Amino acid sequence: MTVRQVLLLLLFWMWLPHPCCTEMLFRRTPDLRPKSFLGRASGSDGKALHRQKRGWMWNQFFLLEEYTGSDYQYVGKLHSDQDKGDGSLKYILSGDGAGTLFIIDEKTGDIHATRRIDREEKAFYTLRAQAINRRTLRPVEPESEFVIKIHDINDNEPTFPEEIYTASVPEMSVVGTSVVQVTATDADDPSYGNSARIIYSILQGQPYFSVEPETGIIRTALPNMNRENREQYQVVIQAKDMGGQMGGLSGTTTVNITLTDVNDNPPRFPQNTIHLRIPESSPVGTAIGSVKATDADTGKNAEVEYRIIDGDGTDMFDIMTQKDTQEGIITVRKPLDYETRRLYTLKVEAENTHVDPRFYYLGPFKDTTIVKISVEDVDEPPVFSRSSYLFEVHEDIELGTIIGTVMARDPDSASSPIRFSLDRHTDLDRIFNIHSGNGSIYTSKPLDREISQWHNLSVIAAEINNPKDTTRVPVYVRILDVNDNAPQFAVFYDTFVCENARAGQLIQTISAVDKDDPLGGQKFFFSLAAVNPNFTVQDNEDNTARILTRRNGFSRHEISTYLLPVVISDNDYPIQSSTGTLTIRVCACDSRGNMQSCSAEALLLPAGLSTGALIAILLCILILLVIVVLFAALKRQRKKEPLILSKEDIRDNIVSYNDEGGGEEDTQAFDIGTLRNPAAIEDKKLRRDIIPETLFVPRRTPPAPDNTDVRDFINQRLKEHDTDPSAPPYDSLATYAYEGNDSIAESLSSLESGTTEGDQNYDYLREWGPRFNKLAEMYGGGESDKDAS
């Protein structure tokens, strides 16, 4: 049955007479029924619907989606038992889509859908219907609510949420192992027909995988799929509605499945025997070579651990696993000797570290190989009998005494003679020396434990036939102590005694030190060199002693300082002793014994100035000197005569400039004719006596009118210079030698005063003071001569 046939059957079913689908009747309910009576109808969701007493009953309307007809799609009919068929009632529709999607015939109550409806957009519509009187516009029945439910058709294919899925499954999985579940959705109504019933099938990926039709779970279909043979698979899954029947819609998706690795392959050595070579001079820890077992697995399943399980060199060599390369590195564990052994054989095993118990039957997951190591002969340096030497010697031995002997040999079969020497960098003072033939070390300078208790030497052994091959050995020389130093005072003692001291009073506690270090520890004895009437020494027997007074009262005026010799001796053999002199000052003290003054001259010195007073005096002297210097500078500045001594001192000042102009023939510097006749110039003329430096093309300025005054000319030229971009970026002064027209007041200059005919009186010069008498006589005398003539 095709989709078209299904649609035709649905339409035919809709046009069959059905009271609950095509017509809604409004029936008057008898008045004898109680008002609280609730009518009951069954909705599409199966729930009981209750309403109050009213004159009509309702039901659902059903409408098929995706209607393709040209006319409006008929939904159903509303009818009230108050309708007499005379057209006095009017049916009104309101709610979802009323007036736009759904319309009603006001007279007949027929409901139509105006356009095609998609159930996937909205599955049902809730509307309200009412019948009113056309004349009074009053409702004849209470408003009632009903539902138009959209019937689904199969117009949506199943879709997957993702176009491509990625999944993985371990290799060697059993048949039926779940890989991944894919789920498709169908927008059609699952509660109506088989439009949304989806069946899954596999289009690509067989015979390796299968899919469950109802759930979409993809499972393995072949046993023992090996990742090493094939790792990637692509599976295409189809989802089809209508229960997978003919005519159903379908959708597909792609699932990329990867087989993940499991440890199902043991490691394998590519060779049964591996040959390596190593020089005998290689130090401990030297890498000889590497071995590697291959594993077809990846990741941690391919991790291998190497070990030496057998052979005659298990104690001479080690092997460690390098994680990044999965190689076994064979290293030297002990020093090699070609003369002792030349060939070693090792049995090396490689084993997986992560073994899956499910695949024990494929094992064992390990492999072995034979490694043969050949030791190569080299010319070895001498070998000392010990790795280090320790010699002890007393510090008082004589020069040339042998303190010890080092021994070395040539390990080669040739057995070359050995020459010994000292590394002088370890014996800069050349205190020791060594016999080059037998390795005996002896002293060449005196030893002193107090200067250096240890000497760390380095002895060099070299073959005579091959001096370049050398070996060093450390030699430690410990200097043993001999009691050759006398004890001394531990510190310098500043001792004083009060004038009011009493007999037996403690004035100082002394101690001693000794550079020697006897085995039994330090022990010192203190005593006086001679009997002293003023002071005595009392040994505390703990390497300290007390200095006590023997009499009452001391006077610093009589004796200000006492010298007390103290003998200090040790307890070692031979006994060493020394005499230390203790200086004791006599001081004035208070009643508590605190020192106040120890100098006898302090009583005779007059009270002097304090330090603060001296600093104040020096500052005053410095200030006075500064004032004197400033006064002298001001006085010198006042001695300079001003240009005019006073306002009354008026005289002619002639300023001479030793600068000679070019005269009338100098026509290049400036053309005076321009000022007299501004209209005569049209272009700016460049000077011919200097190199022009104009960076911009000079601007042509319009000629001034014939009747333009010189003042206007100057203002015009000033404005042009201000706006000229070729002008230099600084202020310049242009001088124009023009005095203007004749003045009514005539000239004020005195240069031409001698040509005037009027006589002048110079008697006022005498009134200016004695300094102008000579000038008055000169001008006055001239007038007398003139009168006389």
JSON list of N, CA and C in Angstrom, two decimals, residues 702-734:
[
{"chain": "A", "resi": 702, "resn": "PRO", "atom": "N", "xyz": [53.31, 92.44, -6.82]},
{"chain": "A", "resi": 702, "resn": "PRO", "atom": "CA", "xyz": [52.80, 93.50, -7.73]},
{"chain": "A", "resi": 702, "resn": "PRO", "atom": "C", "xyz": [53.45, 94.83, -7.40]},
{"chain": "A", "resi": 703, "resn": "PRO", "atom": "N", "xyz": [53.74, 95.61, -8.40]},
{"chain": "A", "resi": 703, "resn": "PRO", "atom": "CA", "xyz": [54.36, 96.92, -8.15]},
{"chain": "A", "resi": 703, "resn": "PRO", "atom": "C", "xyz": [53.39, 97.84, -7.42]},
{"chain": "A", "resi": 704, "resn": "ALA", "atom": "N", "xyz": [53.99, 98.68, -6.57]},
{"chain": "A", "resi": 704, "resn": "ALA", "atom": "CA", "xyz": [53.17, 99.63, -5.81]},
{"chain": "A", "resi": 704, "resn": "ALA", "atom": "C", "xyz": [52.70, 100.75, -6.71]},
{"chain": "A", "resi": 705, "resn": "PRO", "atom": "N", "xyz": [51.59, 101.34, -6.40]},
{"chain": "A", "resi": 705, "resn": "PRO", "atom": "CA", "xyz": [51.11, 102.48, -7.21]},
{"chain": "A", "resi": 705, "resn": "PRO", "atom": "C", "xyz": [52.08, 103.65, -7.14]},
{"chain": "A", "resi": 706, "resn": "ASP", "atom": "N", "xyz": [51.96, 104.50, -8.12]},
{"chain": "A", "resi": 706, "resn": "ASP", "atom": "CA", "xyz": [52.89, 105.64, -8.20]},
{"chain": "A", "resi": 706, "resn": "ASP", "atom": "C", "xyz": [52.73, 106.59, -7.03]},
{"chain": "A", "resi": 707, "resn": "ASN", "atom": "N", "xyz": [51.54, 106.73, -6.54]},
{"chain": "A", "resi": 707, "resn": "ASN", "atom": "CA", "xyz": [51.30, 107.69, -5.46]},
{"chain": "A", "resi": 707, "resn": "ASN", "atom": "C", "xyz": [51.33, 107.04, -4.09]},
{"chain": "A", "resi": 708, "resn": "THR", "atom": "N", "xyz": [51.91, 105.80, -3.97]},
{"chain": "A", "resi": 708, "resn": "THR", "atom": "CA", "xyz": [51.95, 105.11, -2.67]},
{"chain": "A", "resi": 708, "resn": "THR", "atom": "C", "xyz": [53.03, 105.72, -1.81]},
{"chain": "A", "resi": 709, "resn": "ASP", "atom": "N", "xyz": [52.67, 106.00, -0.59]},
{"chain": "A", "resi": 709, "resn": "ASP", "atom": "CA", "xyz": [53.63, 106.55, 0.35]},
{"chain": "A", "resi": 709, "resn": "ASP", "atom": "C", "xyz": [54.62, 105.47, 0.79]},
{"chain": "A", "resi": 710, "resn": "VAL", "atom": "N", "xyz": [55.80, 105.90, 1.25]},
{"chain": "A", "resi": 710, "resn": "VAL", "atom": "CA", "xyz": [56.82, 104.94, 1.67]},
{"chain": "A", "resi": 710, "resn": "VAL", "atom": "C", "xyz": [56.33, 104.12, 2.85]},
{"chain": "A", "resi": 711, "resn": "ARG", "atom": "N", "xyz": [55.51, 104.71, 3.72]},
{"chain": "A", "resi": 711, "resn": "ARG", "atom": "CA", "xyz": [55.00, 103.97, 4.88]},
{"chain": "A", "resi": 711, "resn": "ARG", "atom": "C", "xyz": [54.14, 102.80, 4.44]},
{"chain": "A", "resi": 712, "resn": "ASP", "atom": "N", "xyz": [53.27, 103.06, 3.44]},
{"chain": "A", "resi": 712, "resn": "ASP", "atom": "CA", "xyz": [52.45, 101.96, 2.92]},
{"chain": "A", "resi": 712, "resn": "ASP", "atom": "C", "xyz": [53.31, 100.91, 2.25]},
{"chain": "A", "resi": 713, "resn": "PHE", "atom": "N", "xyz": [54.37, 101.38, 1.60]},
{"chain": "A", "resi": 713, "resn": "PHE", "atom": "CA", "xyz": [55.27, 100.44, 0.94]},
{"chain": "A", "resi": 713, "resn": "PHE", "atom": "C", "xyz": [55.92, 99.50, 1.95]},
{"chain": "A", "resi": 714, "resn": "ILE", "atom": "N", "xyz": [56.41, 100.11, 3.06]},
{"chain": "A", "resi": 714, "resn": "ILE", "atom": "CA", "xyz": [57.06, 99.29, 4.09]},
{"chain": "A", "resi": 714, "resn": "ILE", "atom": "C", "xyz": [56.07, 98.32, 4.71]},
{"chain": "A", "resi": 715, "resn": "ASN", "atom": "N", "xyz": [54.85, 98.75, 4.99]},
{"chain": "A", "resi": 715, "resn": "ASN", "atom": "CA", "xyz": [53.83, 97.86, 5.57]},
{"chain": "A", "resi": 715, "resn": "ASN", "atom": "C", "xyz": [53.50, 96.72, 4.63]},
{"chain": "A", "resi": 716, "resn": "GLN", "atom": "N", "xyz": [53.44, 97.04, 3.32]},
{"chain": "A", "resi": 716, "resn": "GLN", "atom": "CA", "xyz": [53.15, 95.99, 2.34]},
{"chain": "A", "resi": 716, "resn": "GLN", "atom": "C", "xyz": [54.26, 94.96, 2.29]},
{"chain": "A", "resi": 717, "resn": "ARG", "atom": "N", "xyz": [55.52, 95.45, 2.29]},
{"chain": "A", "resi": 717, "resn": "ARG", "atom": "CA", "xyz": [56.64, 94.51, 2.26]},
{"chain": "A", "resi": 717, "resn": "ARG", "atom": "C", "xyz": [56.71, 93.67, 3.56]},
{"chain": "A", "resi": 718, "resn": "LEU", "atom": "N", "xyz": [56.36, 94.27, 4.69]},
{"chain": "A", "resi": 718, "resn": "LEU", "atom": "CA", "xyz": [56.35, 93.53, 5.95]},
{"chain": "A", "resi": 718, "resn": "LEU", "atom": "C", "xyz": [55.32, 92.41, 5.92]},
{"chain": "A", "resi": 719, "resn": "LYS", "atom": "N", "xyz": [54.15, 92.70, 5.36]},
{"chain": "A", "resi": 719, "resn": "LYS", "atom": "CA", "xyz": [53.10, 91.69, 5.27]},
{"chain": "A", "resi": 719, "resn": "LYS", "atom": "C", "xyz": [53.53, 90.55, 4.34]},
{"chain": "A", "resi": 720, "resn": "GLU", "atom": "N", "xyz": [54.21, 90.88, 3.25]},
{"chain": "A", "resi": 720, "resn": "GLU", "atom": "CA", "xyz": [54.68, 89.85, 2.32]},
{"chain": "A", "resi": 720, "resn": "GLU", "atom": "C", "xyz": [55.72, 88.94, 2.97]},
{"chain": "A", "resi": 721, "resn": "HIS", "atom": "N", "xyz": [56.61, 89.52, 3.75]},
{"chain": "A", "resi": 721, "resn": "HIS", "atom": "CA", "xyz": [57.61, 88.70, 4.43]},
{"chain": "A", "resi": 721, "resn": "HIS", "atom": "C", "xyz": [56.98, 87.78, 5.47]},
{"chain": "A", "resi": 722, "resn": "ASP", "atom": "N", "xyz": [55.92, 88.25, 6.11]},
{"chain": "A", "resi": 722, "resn": "ASP", "atom": "CA", "xyz": [55.25, 87.41, 7.11]},
{"chain": "A", "resi": 722, "resn": "ASP", "atom": "C", "xyz": [54.58, 86.20, 6.48]},
{"chain": "A", "resi": 723, "resn": "THR", "atom": "N", "xyz": [54.08, 86.36, 5.26]},
{"chain": "A", "resi": 723, "resn": "THR", "atom": "CA", "xyz": [53.36, 85.27, 4.60]},
{"chain": "A", "resi": 723, "resn": "THR", "atom": "C", "xyz": [54.20, 84.51, 3.60]},
{"chain": "A", "resi": 724, "resn": "ASP", "atom": "N", "xyz": [55.45, 84.90, 3.41]},
{"chain": "A", "resi": 724, "resn": "ASP", "atom": "CA", "xyz": [56.31, 84.25, 2.41]},
{"chain": "A", "resi": 724, "resn": "ASP", "atom": "C", "xyz": [56.87, 82.94, 2.98]},
{"chain": "A", "resi": 725, "resn": "PRO", "atom": "N", "xyz": [56.61, 81.79, 2.37]},
{"chain": "A", "resi": 725, "resn": "PRO", "atom": "CA", "xyz": [57.18, 80.52, 2.89]},
{"chain": "A", "resi": 725, "resn": "PRO", "atom": "C", "xyz": [58.67, 80.40, 2.70]},
{"chain": "A", "resi": 726, "resn": "SER", "atom": "N", "xyz": [59.26, 81.18, 1.78]},
{"chain": "A", "resi": 726, "resn": "SER", "atom": "CA", "xyz": [60.69, 81.10, 1.55]},
{"chain": "A", "resi": 726, "resn": "SER", "atom": "C", "xyz": [61.49, 81.94, 2.53]},
{"chain": "A", "resi": 727, "resn": "ALA", "atom": "N", "xyz": [60.79, 82.68, 3.40]},
{"chain": "A", "resi": 727, "resn": "ALA", "atom": "CA", "xyz": [61.50, 83.49, 4.37]},
{"chain": "A", "resi": 727, "resn": "ALA", "atom": "C", "xyz": [62.13, 82.59, 5.43]},
{"chain": "A", "resi": 728, "resn": "PRO", "atom": "N", "xyz": [63.27, 82.96, 5.99]},
{"chain": "A", "resi": 728, "resn": "PRO", "atom": "CA", "xyz": [63.93, 82.14, 7.02]},
{"chain": "A", "resi": 728, "resn": "PRO", "atom": "C", "xyz": [63.07, 82.07, 8.26]},
{"chain": "A", "resi": 729, "resn": "PRO", "atom": "N", "xyz": [63.18, 80.96, 9.04]},
{"chain": "A", "resi": 729, "resn": "PRO", "atom": "CA", "xyz": [62.32, 80.76, 10.22]},
{"chain": "A", "resi": 729, "resn": "PRO", "atom": "C", "xyz": [62.84, 81.51, 11.45]},
{"chain": "A", "resi": 730, "resn": "TYR", "atom": "N", "xyz": [63.19, 82.76, 11.28]},
{"chain": "A", "resi": 730, "resn": "TYR", "atom": "CA", "xyz": [63.60, 83.57, 12.44]},
{"chain": "A", "resi": 730, "resn": "TYR", "atom": "C", "xyz": [63.29, 85.03, 12.12]},
{"chain": "A", "resi": 731, "resn": "ASP", "atom": "N", "xyz": [63.28, 85.83, 13.17]},
{"chain": "A", "resi": 731, "resn": "ASP", "atom": "CA", "xyz": [62.98, 87.26, 13.01]},
{"chain": "A", "resi": 731, "resn": "ASP", "atom": "C", "xyz": [64.18, 87.96, 12.39]},
{"chain": "A", "resi": 732, "resn": "SER", "atom": "N", "xyz": [63.92, 88.84, 11.47]},
{"chain": "A", "resi": 732, "resn": "SER", "atom": "CA", "xyz": [64.99, 89.65, 10.85]},
{"chain": "A", "resi": 732, "resn": "SER", "atom": "C", "xyz": [64.58, 91.12, 10.89]},
{"chain": "A", "resi": 733, "resn": "LEU", "atom": "N", "xyz": [65.57, 91.94, 10.92]},
{"chain": "A", "resi": 733, "resn": "LEU", "atom": "CA", "xyz": [65.35, 93.39, 11.00]},
{"chain": "A", "resi": 733, "resn": "LEU", "atom": "C", "xyz": [65.81, 94.03, 9.71]},
{"chain": "A", "resi": 734, "resn": "ALA", "atom": "N", "xyz": [64.89, 94.65, 9.02]},
{"chain": "A", "resi": 734, "resn": "ALA", "atom": "CA", "xyz": [65.22, 95.36, 7.77]},
{"chain": "A", "resi": 734, "resn": "ALA", "atom": "C", "xyz": [65.18, 96.87, 8.06]}
]
